[in-house]
Amino acid sequence: FRFKDSLAEDLRRADLVISHAGAGSCLETLEEGKPLIVVINEKLMNNHQLELAKQLHRDGHVLYCNCSTLVETLQSMDLSTLKPFPPGQPEKFALFLDKAVGFK
């Protein structure tokens, strides 16, 4: 499909997700507890996608590759090495923000 309002149901049903390295796509997948292979776009300038993919990989949460190494990554992957992504804590951020702007 070219466009879909929400991928939430697809993520819930997935055994493996292959995605670009957009922060929203990565976090939504990891928060759903799904194994993730991130395919980076090497043509982006100031490649924030590569930075994010590398950090998530260093932390043990994703595998990453580029288009030309995707098949090799799929053939050699060991998803059992991936660590669960810790759940978000929005209440802590809200408290921090309240303090930072002087509400508390």
mmCIF file of N, CA and C in Angstrom:
data_model
loop_
_atom_site.group_PDB
_atom_site.id
_atom_site.type_symbol
_atom_site.label_atom_id
_atom_site.label_comp_id
_atom_site.label_asym_id
_atom_site.label_seq_id
_atom_site.Cartn_x
_atom_site.Cartn_y
_atom_site.Cartn_z
ATOM 1 N N PHE A 1 0.831 -1.182 0.000
ATOM 2 C CA PHE A 1 0.000 0.000 0.000
ATOM 3 C C PHE A 1 0.870 1.237 0.000
ATOM 4 N N ARG A 2 0.369 2.295 -0.605
ATOM 5 C CA ARG A 2 1.132 3.547 -0.661
ATOM 6 C C ARG A 2 0.899 4.398 0.577
ATOM 7 N N PHE A 3 -0.304 4.393 1.105
ATOM 8 C CA PHE A 3 -0.623 5.189 2.282
ATOM 9 C C PHE A 3 -1.681 4.473 3.098
ATOM 10 N N LYS A 4 -1.553 4.572 4.400
ATOM 11 C CA LYS A 4 -2.520 3.965 5.300
ATOM 12 C C LYS A 4 -2.622 4.868 6.522
ATOM 13 N N ASP A 5 -3.827 5.105 7.013
ATOM 14 C CA ASP A 5 -4.015 5.997 8.160
ATOM 15 C C ASP A 5 -3.243 5.545 9.391
ATOM 16 N N SER A 6 -3.182 4.242 9.610
ATOM 17 C CA SER A 6 -2.503 3.719 10.792
ATOM 18 C C SER A 6 -1.905 2.347 10.485
ATOM 19 N N LEU A 7 -0.730 2.121 11.036
ATOM 20 C CA LEU A 7 -0.087 0.814 10.896
ATOM 21 C C LEU A 7 -0.194 0.001 12.183
ATOM 22 N N ALA A 8 -0.954 0.496 13.156
ATOM 23 C CA ALA A 8 -1.013 -0.139 14.474
ATOM 24 C C ALA A 8 -1.422 -1.611 14.385
ATOM 25 N N GLU A 9 -2.460 -1.910 13.641
ATOM 26 C CA GLU A 9 -2.916 -3.303 13.533
ATOM 27 C C GLU A 9 -1.884 -4.157 12.807
ATOM 28 N N ASP A 10 -1.264 -3.608 11.772
ATOM 29 C CA ASP A 10 -0.217 -4.342 11.051
ATOM 30 C C ASP A 10 0.953 -4.649 11.986
ATOM 31 N N LEU A 11 1.329 -3.685 12.809
ATOM 32 C CA LEU A 11 2.423 -3.898 13.759
ATOM 33 C C LEU A 11 2.063 -4.978 14.772
ATOM 34 N N ARG A 12 0.854 -4.953 15.285
ATOM 35 C CA ARG A 12 0.431 -5.957 16.266
ATOM 36 C C ARG A 12 0.504 -7.367 15.689
ATOM 37 N N ARG A 13 0.182 -7.520 14.412
ATOM 38 C CA ARG A 13 0.169 -8.843 13.776
ATOM 39 C C ARG A 13 1.528 -9.285 13.254
ATOM 40 N N ALA A 14 2.481 -8.383 13.161
ATOM 41 C CA ALA A 14 3.772 -8.678 12.526
ATOM 42 C C ALA A 14 4.669 -9.545 13.408
ATOM 43 N N ASP A 15 5.438 -10.400 12.756
ATOM 44 C CA ASP A 15 6.485 -11.173 13.431
ATOM 45 C C ASP A 15 7.831 -10.471 13.302
ATOM 46 N N LEU A 16 7.979 -9.663 12.262
ATOM 47 C CA LEU A 16 9.196 -8.915 11.979
ATOM 48 C C LEU A 16 8.800 -7.671 11.202
ATOM 49 N N VAL A 17 9.437 -6.550 11.520
ATOM 50 C CA VAL A 17 9.164 -5.304 10.806
ATOM 51 C C VAL A 17 10.454 -4.850 10.128
ATOM 52 N N ILE A 18 10.338 -4.500 8.864
ATOM 53 C CA ILE A 18 11.432 -3.906 8.106
ATOM 54 C C ILE A 18 10.968 -2.496 7.766
ATOM 55 N N SER A 19 11.757 -1.506 8.180
ATOM 56 C CA SER A 19 11.310 -0.125 8.082
ATOM 57 C C SER A 19 12.462 0.795 7.715
ATOM 58 N N HIS A 20 12.119 1.999 7.298
ATOM 59 C CA HIS A 20 13.130 3.045 7.183
ATOM 60 C C HIS A 20 13.473 3.467 8.605
ATOM 61 N N ALA A 21 14.429 4.338 8.774
ATOM 62 C CA ALA A 21 14.890 4.691 10.113
ATOM 63 C C ALA A 21 14.288 5.983 10.631
ATOM 64 N N GLY A 22 13.074 6.280 10.240
ATOM 65 C CA GLY A 22 12.402 7.433 10.820
ATOM 66 C C GLY A 22 12.157 7.183 12.297
ATOM 67 N N ALA A 23 12.334 8.196 13.114
ATOM 68 C CA ALA A 23 12.209 8.029 14.562
ATOM 69 C C ALA A 23 10.830 7.495 14.945
ATOM 70 N N GLY A 24 9.782 8.042 14.359
ATOM 71 C CA GLY A 24 8.430 7.586 14.688
ATOM 72 C C GLY A 24 8.213 6.126 14.341
ATOM 73 N N SER A 25 8.673 5.727 13.170
ATOM 74 C CA SER A 25 8.519 4.333 12.745
ATOM 75 C C SER A 25 9.279 3.387 13.669
ATOM 76 N N CYS A 26 10.507 3.763 14.013
ATOM 77 C CA CYS A 26 11.322 2.924 14.900
ATOM 78 C C CYS A 26 10.683 2.806 16.274
ATOM 79 N N LEU A 27 10.324 3.932 16.863
ATOM 80 C CA LEU A 27 9.789 3.908 18.222
ATOM 81 C C LEU A 27 8.447 3.194 18.297
ATOM 82 N N GLU A 28 7.585 3.411 17.329
ATOM 83 C CA GLU A 28 6.285 2.742 17.329
ATOM 84 C C GLU A 28 6.463 1.223 17.263
ATOM 85 N N THR A 29 7.388 0.779 16.424
ATOM 86 C CA THR A 29 7.649 -0.659 16.290
ATOM 87 C C THR A 29 8.258 -1.229 17.560
ATOM 88 N N LEU A 30 9.260 -0.551 18.100
ATOM 89 C CA LEU A 30 9.927 -1.043 19.306
ATOM 90 C C LEU A 30 8.990 -1.026 20.513
ATOM 91 N N GLU A 31 8.144 -0.015 20.626
ATOM 92 C CA GLU A 31 7.188 0.038 21.725
ATOM 93 C C GLU A 31 6.161 -1.091 21.628
ATOM 94 N N GLU A 32 5.931 -1.573 20.425
ATOM 95 C CA GLU A 32 5.016 -2.702 20.222
ATOM 96 C C GLU A 32 5.716 -4.031 20.528
ATOM 97 N N GLY A 33 7.039 -3.963 20.755
ATOM 98 C CA GLY A 33 7.798 -5.161 21.113
ATOM 99 C C GLY A 33 8.135 -6.061 19.939
ATOM 100 N N LYS A 34 8.177 -5.490 18.742
ATOM 101 C CA LYS A 34 8.446 -6.283 17.546
ATOM 102 C C LYS A 34 9.906 -6.173 17.138
ATOM 103 N N PRO A 35 10.489 -7.272 16.648
ATOM 104 C CA PRO A 35 11.854 -7.188 16.120
ATOM 105 C C PRO A 35 11.868 -6.292 14.886
ATOM 106 N N LEU A 36 12.948 -5.523 14.766
ATOM 107 C CA LEU A 36 13.003 -4.483 13.735
ATOM 108 C C LEU A 36 14.323 -4.515 12.986
ATOM 109 N N ILE A 37 14.216 -4.521 11.672
ATOM 110 C CA ILE A 37 15.367 -4.291 10.805
ATOM 111 C C ILE A 37 15.161 -2.928 10.171
ATOM 112 N N VAL A 38 16.127 -2.057 10.381
ATOM 113 C CA VAL A 38 16.056 -0.702 9.861
ATOM 114 C C VAL A 38 16.901 -0.631 8.597
ATOM 115 N N VAL A 39 16.287 -0.169 7.512
ATOM 116 C CA VAL A 39 16.992 0.007 6.244
ATOM 117 C C VAL A 39 17.230 1.496 6.066
ATOM 118 N N ILE A 40 18.498 1.871 6.113
ATOM 119 C CA ILE A 40 18.828 3.292 6.054
ATOM 120 C C ILE A 40 18.877 3.796 4.618
ATOM 121 N N ASN A 41 18.573 5.049 4.464
ATOM 122 C CA ASN A 41 18.656 5.726 3.175
ATOM 123 C C ASN A 41 19.989 6.462 3.136
ATOM 124 N N GLU A 42 20.956 5.925 2.429
ATOM 125 C CA GLU A 42 22.301 6.494 2.398
ATOM 126 C C GLU A 42 22.390 7.795 1.617
ATOM 127 N N LYS A 43 21.325 8.148 0.902
ATOM 128 C CA LYS A 43 21.363 9.353 0.078
ATOM 129 C C LYS A 43 20.952 10.605 0.837
ATOM 130 N N LEU A 44 20.497 10.462 2.089
ATOM 131 C CA LEU A 44 20.096 11.634 2.865
ATOM 132 C C LEU A 44 21.319 12.421 3.299
ATOM 133 N N MET A 45 21.228 13.725 3.206
ATOM 134 C CA MET A 45 22.310 14.566 3.723
ATOM 135 C C MET A 45 22.151 14.663 5.236
ATOM 136 N N ASN A 46 23.282 14.803 5.949
ATOM 137 C CA ASN A 46 23.241 14.851 7.418
ATOM 138 C C ASN A 46 22.360 13.721 7.931
ATOM 139 N N ASN A 47 22.755 12.515 7.642
ATOM 140 C CA ASN A 47 21.895 11.348 7.768
ATOM 141 C C ASN A 47 21.521 11.009 9.215
ATOM 142 N N HIS A 48 20.475 11.660 9.694
ATOM 143 C CA HIS A 48 19.981 11.375 11.041
ATOM 144 C C HIS A 48 19.438 9.959 11.147
ATOM 145 N N GLN A 49 18.950 9.402 10.028
ATOM 146 C CA GLN A 49 18.448 8.028 10.069
ATOM 147 C C GLN A 49 19.580 7.061 10.385
ATOM 148 N N LEU A 50 20.740 7.282 9.805
ATOM 149 C CA LEU A 50 21.883 6.425 10.084
ATOM 150 C C LEU A 50 22.296 6.559 11.552
ATOM 151 N N GLU A 51 22.316 7.781 12.062
ATOM 152 C CA GLU A 51 22.677 8.000 13.463
ATOM 153 C C GLU A 51 21.727 7.259 14.394
ATOM 154 N N LEU A 52 20.425 7.369 14.138
ATOM 155 C CA LEU A 52 19.438 6.695 14.967
ATOM 156 C C LEU A 52 19.591 5.180 14.870
ATOM 157 N N ALA A 53 19.732 4.668 13.652
ATOM 158 C CA ALA A 53 19.876 3.222 13.455
ATOM 159 C C ALA A 53 21.108 2.693 14.177
ATOM 160 N N LYS A 54 22.216 3.399 14.065
ATOM 161 C CA LYS A 54 23.452 2.956 14.725
ATOM 162 C C LYS A 54 23.291 2.943 16.244
ATOM 163 N N GLN A 55 22.657 3.974 16.795
ATOM 164 C CA GLN A 55 22.498 4.025 18.252
ATOM 165 C C GLN A 55 21.565 2.918 18.737
ATOM 166 N N LEU A 56 20.446 2.730 18.055
ATOM 167 C CA LEU A 56 19.530 1.657 18.449
ATOM 168 C C LEU A 56 20.194 0.291 18.310
ATOM 169 N N HIS A 57 21.060 0.149 17.315
ATOM 170 C CA HIS A 57 21.810 -1.099 17.141
ATOM 171 C C HIS A 57 22.832 -1.276 18.267
ATOM 172 N N ARG A 58 23.567 -0.222 18.578
ATOM 173 C CA ARG A 58 24.547 -0.292 19.680
ATOM 174 C C ARG A 58 23.868 -0.666 20.991
ATOM 175 N N ASP A 59 22.647 -0.168 21.180
ATOM 176 C CA ASP A 59 21.897 -0.470 22.397
ATOM 177 C C ASP A 59 21.253 -1.861 22.349
ATOM 178 N N GLY A 60 21.376 -2.537 21.192
ATOM 179 C CA GLY A 60 20.895 -3.906 21.071
ATOM 180 C C GLY A 60 19.437 -4.072 20.701
ATOM 181 N N HIS A 61 18.784 -2.996 20.222
ATOM 182 C CA HIS A 61 17.352 -3.054 19.958
ATOM 183 C C HIS A 61 16.979 -3.372 18.516
ATOM 184 N N VAL A 62 17.855 -3.103 17.553
ATOM 185 C CA VAL A 62 17.521 -3.309 16.142
ATOM 186 C C VAL A 62 18.721 -3.884 15.397
ATOM 187 N N LEU A 63 18.429 -4.425 14.235
ATOM 188 C CA LEU A 63 19.453 -4.710 13.233
ATOM 189 C C LEU A 63 19.307 -3.622 12.185
ATOM 190 N N TYR A 64 20.395 -3.257 11.518
ATOM 191 C CA TYR A 64 20.258 -2.270 10.459
ATOM 192 C C TYR A 64 21.137 -2.630 9.275
ATOM 193 N N CYS A 65 20.730 -2.113 8.128
ATOM 194 C CA CYS A 65 21.440 -2.390 6.886
ATOM 195 C C CYS A 65 21.067 -1.299 5.891
ATOM 196 N N ASN A 66 21.540 -1.445 4.658
ATOM 197 C CA ASN A 66 21.074 -0.585 3.573
ATOM 198 C C ASN A 66 20.379 -1.482 2.555
ATOM 199 N N CYS A 67 19.867 -0.893 1.510
ATOM 200 C CA CYS A 67 19.110 -1.685 0.528
ATOM 201 C C CYS A 67 19.940 -2.821 -0.056
ATOM 202 N N SER A 68 21.211 -2.550 -0.308
ATOM 203 C CA SER A 68 22.037 -3.572 -0.965
ATOM 204 C C SER A 68 22.429 -4.708 -0.025
ATOM 205 N N THR A 69 22.306 -4.521 1.287
ATOM 206 C CA THR A 69 22.669 -5.602 2.211
ATOM 207 C C THR A 69 21.458 -6.201 2.940
ATOM 208 N N LEU A 70 20.244 -5.840 2.527
ATOM 209 C CA LEU A 70 19.044 -6.341 3.190
ATOM 210 C C LEU A 70 18.941 -7.864 3.109
ATOM 211 N N VAL A 71 19.135 -8.436 1.938
ATOM 212 C CA VAL A 71 19.010 -9.893 1.789
ATOM 213 C C VAL A 71 20.025 -10.605 2.679
ATOM 214 N N GLU A 72 21.247 -10.129 2.672
ATOM 215 C CA GLU A 72 22.286 -10.711 3.522
ATOM 216 C C GLU A 72 21.907 -10.605 5.000
ATOM 217 N N THR A 73 21.365 -9.471 5.399
ATOM 218 C CA THR A 73 20.944 -9.271 6.784
ATOM 219 C C THR A 73 19.837 -10.250 7.152
ATOM 220 N N LEU A 74 18.869 -10.427 6.263
ATOM 221 C CA LEU A 74 17.779 -11.371 6.511
ATOM 222 C C LEU A 74 18.298 -12.807 6.638
ATOM 223 N N GLN A 75 19.272 -13.165 5.814
ATOM 224 C CA GLN A 75 19.802 -14.524 5.829
ATOM 225 C C GLN A 75 20.638 -14.809 7.080
ATOM 226 N N SER A 76 21.284 -13.794 7.619
ATOM 227 C CA SER A 76 22.199 -14.022 8.740
ATOM 228 C C SER A 76 21.658 -13.535 10.092
ATOM 229 N N MET A 77 20.459 -12.990 10.117
ATOM 230 C CA MET A 77 19.948 -12.368 11.348
ATOM 231 C C MET A 77 19.712 -13.394 12.451
ATOM 232 N N ASP A 78 19.929 -12.946 13.668
ATOM 233 C CA ASP A 78 19.606 -13.717 14.860
ATOM 234 C C ASP A 78 18.788 -12.800 15.754
ATOM 235 N N LEU A 79 17.478 -12.902 15.633
ATOM 236 C CA LEU A 79 16.591 -11.992 16.360
ATOM 237 C C LEU A 79 16.633 -12.219 17.866
ATOM 238 N N SER A 80 17.144 -13.367 18.287
ATOM 239 C CA SER A 80 17.213 -13.642 19.726
ATOM 240 C C SER A 80 18.226 -12.742 20.434
ATOM 241 N N THR A 81 19.088 -12.083 19.674
ATOM 242 C CA THR A 81 20.080 -11.192 20.286
ATOM 243 C C THR A 81 19.509 -9.806 20.585
ATOM 244 N N LEU A 82 18.320 -9.499 20.055
ATOM 245 C CA LEU A 82 17.737 -8.172 20.257
ATOM 246 C C LEU A 82 17.160 -8.033 21.662
ATOM 247 N N LYS A 83 17.395 -6.870 22.253
ATOM 248 C CA LYS A 83 16.903 -6.571 23.599
ATOM 249 C C LYS A 83 15.580 -5.818 23.500
ATOM 250 N N PRO A 84 14.670 -6.066 24.434
ATOM 251 C CA PRO A 84 13.423 -5.290 24.442
ATOM 252 C C PRO A 84 13.717 -3.806 24.659
ATOM 253 N N PHE A 85 12.931 -2.983 24.030
ATOM 254 C CA PHE A 85 13.060 -1.535 24.183
ATOM 255 C C PHE A 85 12.327 -1.129 25.458
ATOM 256 N N PRO A 86 12.958 -0.336 26.319
ATOM 257 C CA PRO A 86 12.278 0.038 27.569
ATOM 258 C C PRO A 86 11.051 0.903 27.293
ATOM 259 N N PRO A 87 9.997 0.709 28.078
ATOM 260 C CA PRO A 87 8.785 1.502 27.846
ATOM 261 C C PRO A 87 9.022 2.977 28.140
ATOM 262 N N GLY A 88 8.304 3.815 27.419
ATOM 263 C CA GLY A 88 8.400 5.255 27.644
ATOM 264 C C GLY A 88 7.808 5.624 28.988
ATOM 265 N N GLN A 89 8.226 6.761 29.506
ATOM 266 C CA GLN A 89 7.701 7.259 30.776
ATOM 267 C C GLN A 89 7.304 8.722 30.605
ATOM 268 N N PRO A 90 6.191 8.954 29.902
ATOM 269 C CA PRO A 90 5.795 10.333 29.609
ATOM 270 C C PRO A 90 5.536 11.165 30.861
ATOM 271 N N GLU A 91 5.125 10.519 31.953
ATOM 272 C CA GLU A 91 4.863 11.271 33.179
ATOM 273 C C GLU A 91 6.145 11.907 33.716
ATOM 274 N N LYS A 92 7.286 11.233 33.568
ATOM 275 C CA LYS A 92 8.557 11.812 34.006
ATOM 276 C C LYS A 92 8.924 13.027 33.160
ATOM 277 N N PHE A 93 8.677 12.932 31.859
ATOM 278 C CA PHE A 93 8.961 14.068 30.985
ATOM 279 C C PHE A 93 8.047 15.244 31.338
ATOM 280 N N ALA A 94 6.786 14.955 31.604
ATOM 281 C CA ALA A 94 5.839 16.021 31.965
ATOM 282 C C ALA A 94 6.286 16.720 33.249
ATOM 283 N N LEU A 95 6.741 15.962 34.245
ATOM 284 C CA LEU A 95 7.227 16.562 35.488
ATOM 285 C C LEU A 95 8.463 17.423 35.235
ATOM 286 N N PHE A 96 9.375 16.902 34.414
ATOM 287 C CA PHE A 96 10.575 17.662 34.061
ATOM 288 C C PHE A 96 10.192 18.977 33.375
ATOM 289 N N LEU A 97 9.290 18.887 32.415
ATOM 290 C CA LEU A 97 8.871 20.069 31.676
ATOM 291 C C LEU A 97 8.187 21.082 32.599
ATOM 292 N N ASP A 98 7.340 20.598 33.490
ATOM 293 C CA ASP A 98 6.693 21.493 34.453
ATOM 294 C C ASP A 98 7.732 22.237 35.287
ATOM 295 N N LYS A 99 8.745 21.525 35.753
ATOM 296 C CA LYS A 99 9.804 22.157 36.544
ATOM 297 C C LYS A 99 10.586 23.162 35.710
ATOM 298 N N ALA A 100 10.907 22.773 34.469
ATOM 299 C CA ALA A 100 11.726 23.615 33.603
ATOM 300 C C ALA A 100 11.047 24.945 33.292
ATOM 301 N N VAL A 101 9.728 24.946 33.181
ATOM 302 C CA VAL A 101 9.018 26.196 32.873
ATOM 303 C C VAL A 101 8.445 26.863 34.107
ATOM 304 N N GLY A 102 8.725 26.284 35.292
ATOM 305 C CA GLY A 102 8.354 26.926 36.551
ATOM 306 C C GLY A 102 6.949 26.668 37.034
ATOM 307 N N PHE A 103 6.302 25.596 36.600
ATOM 308 C CA PHE A 103 4.954 25.288 37.092
ATOM 309 C C PHE A 103 4.985 24.563 38.432
ATOM 310 N N LYS A 104 6.113 23.982 38.791
ATOM 311 C CA LYS A 104 6.216 23.254 40.073
ATOM 312 C C LYS A 104 7.458 23.664 40.803
#
